[in-house]
């Protein structure tokens, strides 16, 4: 069972709540995914009081845990302020911390991220930082008090999957006991399965489900992929090799000349 800040979770799929064509489609997708955690961007959903209350009512009705995020924040001050607002609105110390440093790729500002993480952890937040696969940055975030990391697979919404397999594998190997959740860039269920096969603990998916032709069916497919990837990891995959290895033994068997 997955544990995030001592909270036990059966599902290793986290779902984002942005970009869905309607509240009904979002509801169907969350239920089809069997996820237990959804992310919510406070800055977007609280733009109008009535709209924000309506959205929050939908989320409460789904019976899932909320992971508020600081999406769209470009500075430490902005991210910290948004985190404080999220704690008041949603009544949780969990926060997915985003400090964006580059607009085209939405790459994290890792310097601001580490600074904001230190502030929030000291204030009692349980921080899930959206970061890169950089080992030094990971060390800084853990030293700041983070107990889970959310490295990107690829730029947000790109659907490119796991861009840097070597870097991600190194991150997993370097921090074997830290919960690692692939966040951003996954496009199809096979990307999620691959992440779990590599040893990552969970994935967060938004755009690939929300903008699919049939979001509920795609959510169900991602749920199955995560289960398959995790099961494969536990089963012990064979190591890849350059030469063929016959599946049928040939030594000591009869053959015709």
mmCIF file with all atom_site columns, C-alpha atoms in Angstrom, residues 12-14 160-162 182 185-205 208-209 218-219 221-230:
data_model
loop_
_atom_site.group_PDB
_atom_site.id
_atom_site.type_symbol
_atom_site.label_atom_id
_atom_site.label_alt_id
_atom_site.label_comp_id
_atom_site.label_asym_id
_atom_site.label_entity_id
_atom_site.label_seq_id
_atom_site.pdbx_PDB_ins_code
_atom_site.Cartn_x
_atom_site.Cartn_y
_atom_site.Cartn_z
_atom_site.occupancy
_atom_site.B_iso_or_equiv
_atom_site.pdbx_formal_charge
_atom_site.auth_seq_id
_atom_site.auth_comp_id
_atom_site.auth_asym_id
_atom_site.auth_atom_id
_atom_site.pdbx_PDB_model_num
ATOM 1  C CA . UNK A 1 12  ? -1.289 4.681  -7.232  1.00 0.00 ? 12  UNK A CA 1
ATOM 2  C CA . UNK A 1 13  ? -3.041 7.014  -9.661  1.00 0.00 ? 13  UNK A CA 1
ATOM 3  C CA . UNK A 1 14  ? -3.619 10.668 -8.808  1.00 0.00 ? 14  UNK A CA 1
ATOM 4  C CA . UNK A 1 160 ? 5.573  12.994 -24.421 1.00 0.00 ? 160 UNK A CA 1
ATOM 5  C CA . UNK A 1 161 ? 5.883  10.504 -21.589 1.00 0.00 ? 161 UNK A CA 1
ATOM 6  C CA . UNK A 1 162 ? 9.191  9.903  -19.806 1.00 0.00 ? 162 UNK A CA 1
ATOM 7  C CA . UNK A 1 182 ? 5.735  11.126 -11.801 1.00 0.00 ? 182 UNK A CA 1
ATOM 8  C CA . UNK A 1 185 ? 3.814  14.968 -19.467 1.00 0.00 ? 185 UNK A CA 1
ATOM 9  C CA . UNK A 1 186 ? 2.222  11.523 -19.524 1.00 0.00 ? 186 UNK A CA 1
ATOM 10 C CA . UNK A 1 187 ? 0.149  11.000 -22.646 1.00 0.00 ? 187 UNK A CA 1
ATOM 11 C CA . UNK A 1 188 ? -1.005 7.381  -22.789 1.00 0.00 ? 188 UNK A CA 1
ATOM 12 C CA . UNK A 1 189 ? -1.440 4.559  -20.253 1.00 0.00 ? 189 UNK A CA 1
ATOM 13 C CA . UNK A 1 190 ? 1.758  2.825  -21.359 1.00 0.00 ? 190 UNK A CA 1
ATOM 14 C CA . UNK A 1 191 ? 3.714  5.834  -20.063 1.00 0.00 ? 191 UNK A CA 1
ATOM 15 C CA . UNK A 1 192 ? 2.182  5.289  -16.628 1.00 0.00 ? 192 UNK A CA 1
ATOM 16 C CA . UNK A 1 193 ? 2.923  1.578  -16.713 1.00 0.00 ? 193 UNK A CA 1
ATOM 17 C CA . UNK A 1 194 ? 6.543  2.317  -17.603 1.00 0.00 ? 194 UNK A CA 1
ATOM 18 C CA . UNK A 1 195 ? 6.872  4.708  -14.668 1.00 0.00 ? 195 UNK A CA 1
ATOM 19 C CA . UNK A 1 196 ? 5.665  2.072  -12.215 1.00 0.00 ? 196 UNK A CA 1
ATOM 20 C CA . UNK A 1 197 ? 7.910  -0.558 -13.843 1.00 0.00 ? 197 UNK A CA 1
ATOM 21 C CA . UNK A 1 198 ? 10.861 1.752  -13.193 1.00 0.00 ? 198 UNK A CA 1
ATOM 22 C CA . UNK A 1 199 ? 9.993  1.743  -9.513  1.00 0.00 ? 199 UNK A CA 1
ATOM 23 C CA . UNK A 1 200 ? 8.108  5.010  -9.149  1.00 0.00 ? 200 UNK A CA 1
ATOM 24 C CA . UNK A 1 201 ? 5.389  4.902  -6.546  1.00 0.00 ? 201 UNK A CA 1
ATOM 25 C CA . UNK A 1 202 ? 2.563  6.639  -8.383  1.00 0.00 ? 202 UNK A CA 1
ATOM 26 C CA . UNK A 1 203 ? 1.687  8.949  -11.266 1.00 0.00 ? 203 UNK A CA 1
ATOM 27 C CA . UNK A 1 204 ? -0.362 12.110 -11.557 1.00 0.00 ? 204 UNK A CA 1
ATOM 28 C CA . UNK A 1 205 ? -2.310 12.511 -14.795 1.00 0.00 ? 205 UNK A CA 1
ATOM 29 C CA . UNK A 1 208 ? -4.163 12.981 -21.055 1.00 0.00 ? 208 UNK A CA 1
ATOM 30 C CA . UNK A 1 209 ? -7.472 12.097 -19.397 1.00 0.00 ? 209 UNK A CA 1
ATOM 31 C CA . UNK A 1 218 ? -9.064 6.880  -20.566 1.00 0.00 ? 218 UNK A CA 1
ATOM 32 C CA . UNK A 1 219 ? -9.117 7.245  -16.781 1.00 0.00 ? 219 UNK A CA 1
ATOM 33 C CA . UNK A 1 221 ? -7.196 2.658  -18.856 1.00 0.00 ? 221 UNK A CA 1
ATOM 34 C CA . UNK A 1 222 ? -4.662 4.613  -16.783 1.00 0.00 ? 222 UNK A CA 1
ATOM 35 C CA . UNK A 1 223 ? -5.896 2.876  -13.634 1.00 0.00 ? 223 UNK A CA 1
ATOM 36 C CA . UNK A 1 224 ? -5.315 -0.511 -15.239 1.00 0.00 ? 224 UNK A CA 1
ATOM 37 C CA . UNK A 1 225 ? -1.891 0.549  -16.537 1.00 0.00 ? 225 UNK A CA 1
ATOM 38 C CA . UNK A 1 226 ? -0.738 1.652  -13.095 1.00 0.00 ? 226 UNK A CA 1
ATOM 39 C CA . UNK A 1 227 ? -1.811 -1.661 -11.603 1.00 0.00 ? 227 UNK A CA 1
ATOM 40 C CA . UNK A 1 228 ? -0.058 -3.593 -14.385 1.00 0.00 ? 228 UNK A CA 1
ATOM 41 C CA . UNK A 1 229 ? 3.149  -1.584 -14.065 1.00 0.00 ? 229 UNK A CA 1
ATOM 42 C CA . UNK A 1 230 ? 3.285  -2.020 -10.311 1.00 0.00 ? 230 UNK A CA 1
#
